[in-house]
Amino acid sequence: MNERQQKQIFDDWLEKHRGILFKIVRANAFNVHDREDLFQEISLQLWRSIPDYRGEAKPSTWIYRVALYAAATWVRKETKRPQTSSLGELEQTLIAAAQPTDERLDWLYEQIGRLEPIDRSICLLQLDGFSYAEIADLIGISQSHVGVRIHRIKRHLVNQSQELNHHGV
Amino acid sequence: MEFEEMQVIWNSQNDEKLYAINEQALHDRIRRKGQSVNRLVGIFEWIMIVANLLVGVVLAVEAFYDQEPLLYYVLPALYLAYGVFALVRRLTRRKAGERFAPTVLGELDKALWQINFLINQSRTIIVWYLLPIFLVASVYFLLNGKWLWALVLGLVIFPATFAGSRWEVNRYYVPKKRALESLRETLLAPPPG
């Protein structure tokens, strides 16, 4: 595969599946700098993964796998680095669109972001409609393991929302 | 709020266009950073293969034309052996990279395998490549009365190379390996009770 073909596939994936990347970025990075950094890291890993893509999985599944792995390693690396919130030398590749924000969605992302990385990934997949079997295949753990985690994640999120209501926020 | 409601909120964002992508900047960034690690490893491997085979052949031909004793063939033999070894290692690395499951865990295992490969390679180079070559070269220097060079090689260059290699492993590879192992443990750990 030459670079032109690789770029063609990359652009196509970015056009059709950018939503996946945005969701993963938003669930794992919480300021402008980090979102930019994570988006670039995921894009880079996605670019590198293209020569290995054999078409056995749907592109969306492949993109999810690569992006979730990139996000998990990025989160681990970032927690050990001093925090910074300015863009600094990072070139801007993400331009935020002026959209009315849904507070409930913000809250949901905030809660997902508080889960540990593996649960974050499972939660995103569950919300995006993947079955237990698909999640198990994508992450590489057993279906029962996925089931237990999803059950706990759901319970946790519902409890958090009740707590929020209880405090009248 | 029930989870089903959260699902509805979640689905509502699918039509939103949260960000625009500066594609040119993204491509520039990828071009600069992309492929760098793999390409560097590949270039390093080819340099090791070609340089060792070339040096081995040159030294062997030189020893042959100078009608040197058999001892003088030890160094070229070491270079040639390492050139072949480096070629086999490259093929093994490329083939092994394909055997991992297409899952997040598989990606993690692949990254761990690659980091272990680099750590192992760094140690192998010291023990099975640099040490024998330095030893044989020192013997050559001693046989030719250049004892000062033998001392410099044995007491300065080899220990410095050894320390540099250990530093590289401990500074870059080991922390990365620990981080990946810890991530793997988290992935496979049973959910907290």
Short mmCIF file of C-alpha atoms in Angstrom, two decimals:
data_model
loop_
_atom_site.label_atom_id
_atom_site.label_comp_id
_atom_site.label_asym_id
_atom_site.label_seq_id
_atom_site.Cartn_x
_atom_site.Cartn_y
_atom_site.Cartn_z
CA MET A 1 0.00 0.00 0.00
CA ASN A 2 1.44 3.36 -0.96
CA GLU A 3 1.04 6.59 0.98
CA ARG A 4 -1.61 7.94 -1.39
CA GLN A 5 -3.85 4.90 -0.85
CA GLN A 6 -3.24 5.12 2.89
CA LYS A 7 -4.25 8.78 2.88
CA GLN A 8 -7.37 7.99 0.86
CA ILE A 9 -8.52 5.40 3.40
CA PHE A 10 -7.62 7.67 6.29
CA ASP A 11 -9.59 10.60 4.86
CA ASP A 12 -12.54 8.33 4.15
CA TRP A 13 -12.56 6.96 7.72
CA LEU A 14 -12.18 10.44 9.15
CA GLU A 15 -15.09 11.68 7.05
CA LYS A 16 -17.45 8.81 7.91
CA HIS A 17 -16.42 7.94 11.47
CA ARG A 18 -15.13 11.16 13.00
CA GLY A 19 -17.93 10.94 15.56
CA ILE A 20 -16.28 7.88 17.12
CA LEU A 21 -13.04 9.79 17.57
CA PHE A 22 -14.78 12.83 19.03
CA LYS A 23 -16.68 10.71 21.55
CA ILE A 24 -13.56 8.89 22.68
CA VAL A 25 -11.61 12.15 22.91
CA ARG A 26 -14.36 13.86 24.87
CA ALA A 27 -14.70 10.96 27.31
CA ASN A 28 -10.97 10.81 28.01
CA ALA A 29 -9.62 14.36 27.81
CA PHE A 30 -11.02 17.31 29.69
CA ASN A 31 -9.40 20.47 28.46
CA VAL A 32 -8.59 22.00 25.06
CA HIS A 33 -4.92 21.01 25.15
CA ASP A 34 -5.58 17.41 26.17
CA ARG A 35 -8.37 16.96 23.64
CA GLU A 36 -6.10 18.22 20.89
CA ASP A 37 -3.25 16.02 22.05
CA LEU A 38 -5.41 12.91 22.33
CA PHE A 39 -7.10 13.54 18.99
CA GLN A 40 -3.70 13.78 17.31
CA GLU A 41 -2.49 10.64 19.09
CA ILE A 42 -5.56 8.65 18.04
CA SER A 43 -5.31 9.95 14.47
CA LEU A 44 -1.67 8.94 14.35
CA GLN A 45 -2.40 5.43 15.62
CA LEU A 46 -5.25 5.15 13.14
CA TRP A 47 -2.97 6.18 10.29
CA ARG A 48 -0.37 3.61 11.36
CA SER A 49 -3.01 0.87 11.63
CA ILE A 50 -4.23 1.22 8.04
CA PRO A 51 -1.65 -1.12 6.41
CA ASP A 52 -2.74 -3.84 8.90
CA TYR A 53 -6.44 -3.48 8.09
CA ARG A 54 -7.57 -6.54 6.12
CA GLY A 55 -11.25 -5.71 5.94
CA GLU A 56 -12.23 -8.60 8.24
CA ALA A 57 -13.89 -6.23 10.70
CA LYS A 58 -16.15 -3.28 9.91
CA PRO A 59 -14.14 -0.04 9.68
CA SER A 60 -16.09 1.36 12.65
CA THR A 61 -15.12 -1.63 14.81
CA TRP A 62 -11.49 -1.33 13.72
CA ILE A 63 -11.47 2.42 14.41
CA TYR A 64 -13.01 1.86 17.82
CA ARG A 65 -10.39 -0.74 18.71
CA VAL A 66 -7.44 1.39 17.61
CA ALA A 67 -8.85 4.55 19.18
CA LEU A 68 -9.74 2.93 22.51
CA TYR A 69 -6.30 1.41 22.79
CA ALA A 70 -4.65 4.73 21.92
CA ALA A 71 -6.84 6.53 24.46
CA ALA A 72 -6.12 3.99 27.23
CA THR A 73 -2.33 4.29 26.75
CA TRP A 74 -2.60 8.08 26.41
CA VAL A 75 -4.58 8.38 29.68
CA ARG A 76 -2.00 6.28 31.54
CA LYS A 77 0.85 8.37 30.13
CA GLU A 78 -0.91 11.68 30.82
CA THR A 79 -1.65 10.92 34.46
CA LYS A 80 2.10 10.82 35.05
CA ARG A 81 2.76 14.13 33.29
CA PRO A 82 2.37 17.59 34.80
CA GLN A 83 -0.98 18.99 33.74
CA THR A 84 -1.16 21.85 31.28
CA SER A 85 -4.19 23.56 29.91
CA SER A 86 -2.82 25.85 27.22
CA LEU A 87 -2.27 24.67 23.68
CA GLY A 88 1.38 25.78 23.78
CA GLU A 89 3.30 24.38 20.85
CA LEU A 90 0.56 21.94 19.89
CA GLU A 91 -0.71 22.61 16.41
CA GLN A 92 -4.48 22.98 16.34
CA THR A 93 -6.23 20.29 14.32
CA LEU A 94 -9.61 20.39 16.10
CA ILE A 95 -11.75 23.47 15.72
CA ALA A 96 -14.69 23.54 18.12
CA ALA A 97 -17.97 24.34 16.41
CA ALA A 98 -20.35 26.78 18.05
CA GLN A 99 -23.11 24.44 19.23
CA PRO A 100 -25.62 24.78 22.02
CA THR A 101 -24.43 22.37 24.70
CA ASP A 102 -26.69 19.83 26.32
CA GLU A 103 -25.99 19.90 30.05
CA ARG A 104 -27.18 16.34 30.51
CA LEU A 105 -24.77 15.16 27.84
CA ASP A 106 -21.96 17.13 29.52
CA TRP A 107 -22.86 15.45 32.79
CA LEU A 108 -22.84 12.03 31.13
CA TYR A 109 -19.40 12.63 29.62
CA GLU A 110 -18.16 13.86 32.98
CA GLN A 111 -19.37 10.67 34.64
CA ILE A 112 -17.88 8.47 31.93
CA GLY A 113 -14.60 10.35 32.34
CA ARG A 114 -14.57 9.45 36.03
CA LEU A 115 -14.73 5.72 35.33
CA GLU A 116 -11.48 3.80 35.09
CA PRO A 117 -10.18 3.59 31.50
CA ILE A 118 -11.40 0.06 30.77
CA ASP A 119 -14.89 0.87 32.05
CA ARG A 120 -14.86 4.08 30.03
CA SER A 121 -14.22 2.06 26.89
CA ILE A 122 -16.90 -0.50 27.71
CA CYS A 123 -19.39 2.23 28.56
CA LEU A 124 -18.77 4.05 25.26
CA LEU A 125 -19.22 0.83 23.31
CA GLN A 126 -22.40 -0.04 25.19
CA LEU A 127 -23.86 3.42 24.59
CA ASP A 128 -22.95 3.17 20.91
CA GLY A 129 -24.98 0.00 20.62
CA PHE A 130 -22.35 -2.74 20.59
CA SER A 131 -23.54 -6.10 21.94
CA TYR A 132 -21.79 -7.89 24.83
CA ALA A 133 -20.26 -10.32 22.35
CA GLU A 134 -18.98 -7.50 20.14
CA ILE A 135 -17.53 -5.64 23.13
CA ALA A 136 -15.86 -8.85 24.35
CA ASP A 137 -14.39 -9.43 20.87
CA LEU A 138 -13.23 -5.86 20.56
CA ILE A 139 -11.61 -5.57 23.99
CA GLY A 140 -10.35 -9.15 24.23
CA ILE A 141 -12.06 -10.17 27.48
CA SER A 142 -14.86 -12.66 28.14
CA GLN A 143 -18.55 -11.86 27.61
CA SER A 144 -19.32 -12.57 31.25
CA HIS A 145 -16.59 -10.13 32.29
CA VAL A 146 -18.18 -7.53 30.01
CA GLY A 147 -21.62 -8.30 31.43
CA VAL A 148 -20.51 -7.83 35.03
CA ARG A 149 -18.74 -4.57 34.22
CA ILE A 150 -21.69 -3.16 32.26
CA HIS A 151 -24.07 -4.05 35.07
CA ARG A 152 -21.88 -2.17 37.56
CA ILE A 153 -21.36 0.78 35.22
CA LYS A 154 -25.11 1.18 34.69
CA ARG A 155 -25.79 0.94 38.41
CA HIS A 156 -23.07 3.49 39.13
CA LEU A 157 -24.37 5.98 36.54
CA VAL A 158 -27.96 5.64 37.74
CA ASN A 159 -26.82 6.15 41.37
CA GLN A 160 -24.84 9.22 40.36
CA SER A 161 -27.84 10.71 38.56
CA GLN A 162 -30.06 10.06 41.61
CA GLU A 163 -27.49 11.73 43.82
CA LEU A 164 -27.51 14.70 41.48
CA ASN A 165 -31.32 14.92 41.66
CA HIS A 166 -31.22 14.45 45.40
CA HIS A 167 -29.00 17.51 45.74
CA GLY A 168 -31.42 19.41 43.55
CA VAL A 169 -28.84 20.30 40.91
CA MET B 1 -32.38 9.10 35.56
CA GLU B 2 -32.48 5.54 34.22
CA PHE B 3 -29.84 4.20 31.89
CA GLU B 4 -32.31 4.11 28.99
CA GLU B 5 -32.71 7.89 29.32
CA MET B 6 -28.94 8.29 29.25
CA GLN B 7 -28.96 6.25 26.08
CA VAL B 8 -31.43 8.69 24.51
CA ILE B 9 -29.26 11.66 25.55
CA TRP B 10 -26.25 9.89 24.14
CA ASN B 11 -27.92 9.18 20.81
CA SER B 12 -28.98 12.82 20.49
CA GLN B 13 -25.39 13.91 19.90
CA ASN B 14 -25.03 11.88 16.72
CA ASP B 15 -26.30 14.72 14.60
CA GLU B 16 -24.14 17.34 16.29
CA LYS B 17 -21.02 18.59 14.62
CA LEU B 18 -18.88 19.26 17.66
CA TYR B 19 -15.65 19.93 15.84
CA ALA B 20 -14.28 20.69 12.44
CA ILE B 21 -10.98 19.06 11.59
CA ASN B 22 -8.11 21.08 10.21
CA GLU B 23 -7.18 18.28 7.83
CA GLN B 24 -4.06 19.91 6.44
CA ALA B 25 -2.62 20.44 9.93
CA LEU B 26 -3.53 16.88 10.86
CA HIS B 27 -1.85 15.43 7.78
CA ASP B 28 1.25 17.55 8.38
CA ARG B 29 1.40 16.31 11.95
CA ILE B 30 1.00 12.69 10.92
CA ARG B 31 3.59 13.01 8.19
CA ARG B 32 6.08 14.42 10.68
CA LYS B 33 5.44 11.93 13.45
CA GLY B 34 3.87 9.01 11.63
CA GLN B 35 5.80 5.91 10.74
CA SER B 36 8.82 7.34 12.56
CA VAL B 37 9.26 4.57 15.15
CA ASN B 38 8.77 1.66 12.80
CA ARG B 39 10.84 3.32 10.14
CA LEU B 40 13.66 4.04 12.60
CA VAL B 41 13.65 0.44 13.87
CA GLY B 42 13.68 -0.77 10.25
CA ILE B 43 16.55 1.53 9.28
CA PHE B 44 18.53 0.52 12.39
CA GLU B 45 18.02 -3.16 11.56
CA TRP B 46 19.14 -2.73 7.95
CA ILE B 47 22.21 -0.73 9.03
CA MET B 48 23.15 -3.53 11.45
CA ILE B 49 22.62 -6.22 8.80
CA VAL B 50 24.47 -4.49 5.95
CA ALA B 51 27.27 -2.98 8.07
CA ASN B 52 28.05 -6.28 9.82
CA LEU B 53 27.99 -8.34 6.64
CA LEU B 54 30.12 -5.73 4.84
CA VAL B 55 32.69 -5.39 7.63
CA GLY B 56 32.80 -9.19 7.99
CA VAL B 57 33.49 -9.69 4.28
CA VAL B 58 36.09 -6.88 4.12
CA LEU B 59 37.98 -8.19 7.18
CA ALA B 60 37.84 -11.78 5.89
CA VAL B 61 39.15 -10.78 2.45
CA GLU B 62 41.87 -8.67 4.05
CA ALA B 63 42.93 -11.54 6.33
CA PHE B 64 42.94 -13.88 3.33
CA TYR B 65 45.14 -11.59 1.18
CA ASP B 66 47.50 -10.86 4.09
CA GLN B 67 47.67 -14.61 4.76
CA GLU B 68 46.93 -14.05 8.42
CA PRO B 69 46.71 -16.95 10.90
CA LEU B 70 43.33 -18.52 11.66
CA LEU B 71 42.87 -16.31 14.74
CA TYR B 72 42.41 -13.30 12.46
CA TYR B 73 39.26 -14.87 11.00
CA VAL B 74 37.48 -14.84 14.36
CA LEU B 75 36.51 -11.15 14.15
CA PRO B 76 35.13 -11.30 10.56
CA ALA B 77 33.28 -14.49 11.51
CA LEU B 78 31.68 -12.66 14.44
CA TYR B 79 30.58 -9.79 12.20
CA LEU B 80 29.15 -12.14 9.57
CA ALA B 81 27.37 -14.23 12.22
CA TYR B 82 25.81 -11.12 13.70
CA GLY B 83 24.76 -9.85 10.27
CA VAL B 84 22.89 -13.12 9.65
CA PHE B 85 21.50 -13.08 13.19
CA ALA B 86 20.21 -9.51 12.73
CA LEU B 87 18.51 -10.56 9.49
CA VAL B 88 16.81 -13.53 11.21
CA ARG B 89 15.75 -11.27 14.11
CA ARG B 90 14.20 -8.81 11.67
CA LEU B 91 12.21 -11.55 9.92
CA THR B 92 11.11 -12.98 13.30
CA ARG B 93 10.01 -9.56 14.51
CA ARG B 94 7.98 -8.83 11.41
CA LYS B 95 6.32 -12.24 11.41
CA ALA B 96 5.58 -12.23 15.14
CA GLY B 97 3.95 -8.81 14.86
CA GLU B 98 1.14 -10.36 12.80
CA ARG B 99 0.05 -13.05 15.28
CA PHE B 100 -1.83 -10.90 17.78
CA ALA B 101 -5.62 -10.88 18.08
CA PRO B 102 -7.38 -7.86 16.57
CA THR B 103 -8.60 -6.65 19.97
CA VAL B 104 -7.59 -3.92 22.41
CA LEU B 105 -5.95 -6.66 24.51
CA GLY B 106 -4.21 -7.93 21.36
CA GLU B 107 -2.85 -4.41 20.69
CA LEU B 108 -1.58 -4.30 24.25
CA ASP B 109 0.05 -7.71 23.96
CA LYS B 110 1.67 -6.65 20.69
CA ALA B 111 3.06 -3.46 22.25
CA LEU B 112 4.35 -5.50 25.21
CA TRP B 113 5.92 -8.04 22.89
CA GLN B 114 7.64 -5.25 20.95
CA ILE B 115 8.99 -3.58 24.08
CA ASN B 116 10.26 -6.93 25.40
CA PHE B 117 11.84 -7.52 22.01
CA LEU B 118 13.71 -4.20 22.25
CA ILE B 119 14.85 -4.87 25.85
CA ASN B 120 15.96 -8.36 24.91
CA GLN B 121 17.72 -7.05 21.80
CA SER B 122 19.57 -4.41 23.80
CA ARG B 123 20.86 -7.06 26.24
CA THR B 124 21.66 -9.52 23.47
CA ILE B 125 23.73 -6.94 21.60
CA ILE B 126 25.89 -6.28 24.68
CA VAL B 127 26.53 -9.91 25.63
CA TRP B 128 26.63 -11.63 22.25
CA TYR B 129 27.84 -8.84 19.97
CA LEU B 130 29.79 -6.03 21.62
CA LEU B 131 31.48 -8.12 24.33
CA PRO B 132 32.93 -10.75 21.92
CA ILE B 133 33.95 -8.08 19.41
CA PHE B 134 35.61 -5.96 22.09
CA LEU B 135 37.36 -9.02 23.52
CA VAL B 136 38.69 -10.16 20.13
CA ALA B 137 39.68 -6.59 19.19
CA SER B 138 41.52 -6.24 22.52
CA VAL B 139 43.41 -9.46 21.84
CA TYR B 140 44.38 -8.10 18.37
CA PHE B 141 45.64 -4.88 19.95
CA LEU B 142 47.62 -6.80 22.58
CA LEU B 143 49.12 -9.11 19.95
CA ASN B 144 50.20 -6.06 17.97
CA GLY B 145 51.69 -4.38 21.06
CA LYS B 146 49.01 -1.68 21.19
CA TRP B 147 48.24 -2.31 24.85
CA LEU B 148 47.03 1.26 25.41
CA TRP B 149 44.24 0.78 22.85
CA ALA B 150 43.35 -2.53 24.47
CA LEU B 151 43.08 -0.78 27.83
CA VAL B 152 40.99 2.07 26.42
CA LEU B 153 38.69 -0.44 24.74
CA GLY B 154 38.34 -2.68 27.80
CA LEU B 155 38.26 -0.07 30.54
CA VAL B 156 36.56 2.90 28.88
CA ILE B 157 34.67 2.20 25.68
CA PHE B 158 33.06 -1.13 26.63
CA PRO B 159 31.95 -0.07 30.14
CA ALA B 160 30.63 3.22 28.71
CA THR B 161 28.68 1.39 25.99
CA PHE B 162 27.37 -1.11 28.54
CA ALA B 163 26.29 1.67 30.91
CA GLY B 164 24.71 3.64 28.04
CA SER B 165 22.73 0.65 26.91
CA ARG B 166 21.52 -0.12 30.46
CA TRP B 167 20.56 3.53 30.90
CA GLU B 168 18.56 3.49 27.66
CA VAL B 169 16.70 0.34 28.74
CA ASN B 170 15.98 1.60 32.26
CA ARG B 171 15.12 5.14 31.20
CA TYR B 172 12.84 4.44 28.23
CA TYR B 173 11.87 0.81 27.81
CA VAL B 174 11.32 -0.43 31.37
CA PRO B 175 8.91 2.37 32.41
CA LYS B 176 6.95 1.89 29.18
CA LYS B 177 6.85 -1.85 29.77
CA ARG B 178 5.59 -1.37 33.35
CA ALA B 179 2.90 1.04 32.16
CA LEU B 180 1.70 -1.46 29.54
CA GLU B 181 1.75 -4.35 32.04
CA SER B 182 -0.22 -2.30 34.52
CA LEU B 183 -2.76 -1.42 31.82
CA ARG B 184 -3.04 -5.09 30.93
CA GLU B 185 -3.63 -6.02 34.58
CA THR B 186 -6.39 -3.41 34.78
CA LEU B 187 -7.96 -4.76 31.63
CA LEU B 188 -8.02 -8.33 32.90
CA ALA B 189 -8.74 -7.62 36.55
CA PRO B 190 -12.17 -8.71 37.78
CA PRO B 191 -14.49 -5.75 38.31
CA PRO B 192 -14.24 -4.25 41.79
CA GLY B 193 -16.75 -5.79 44.20
#
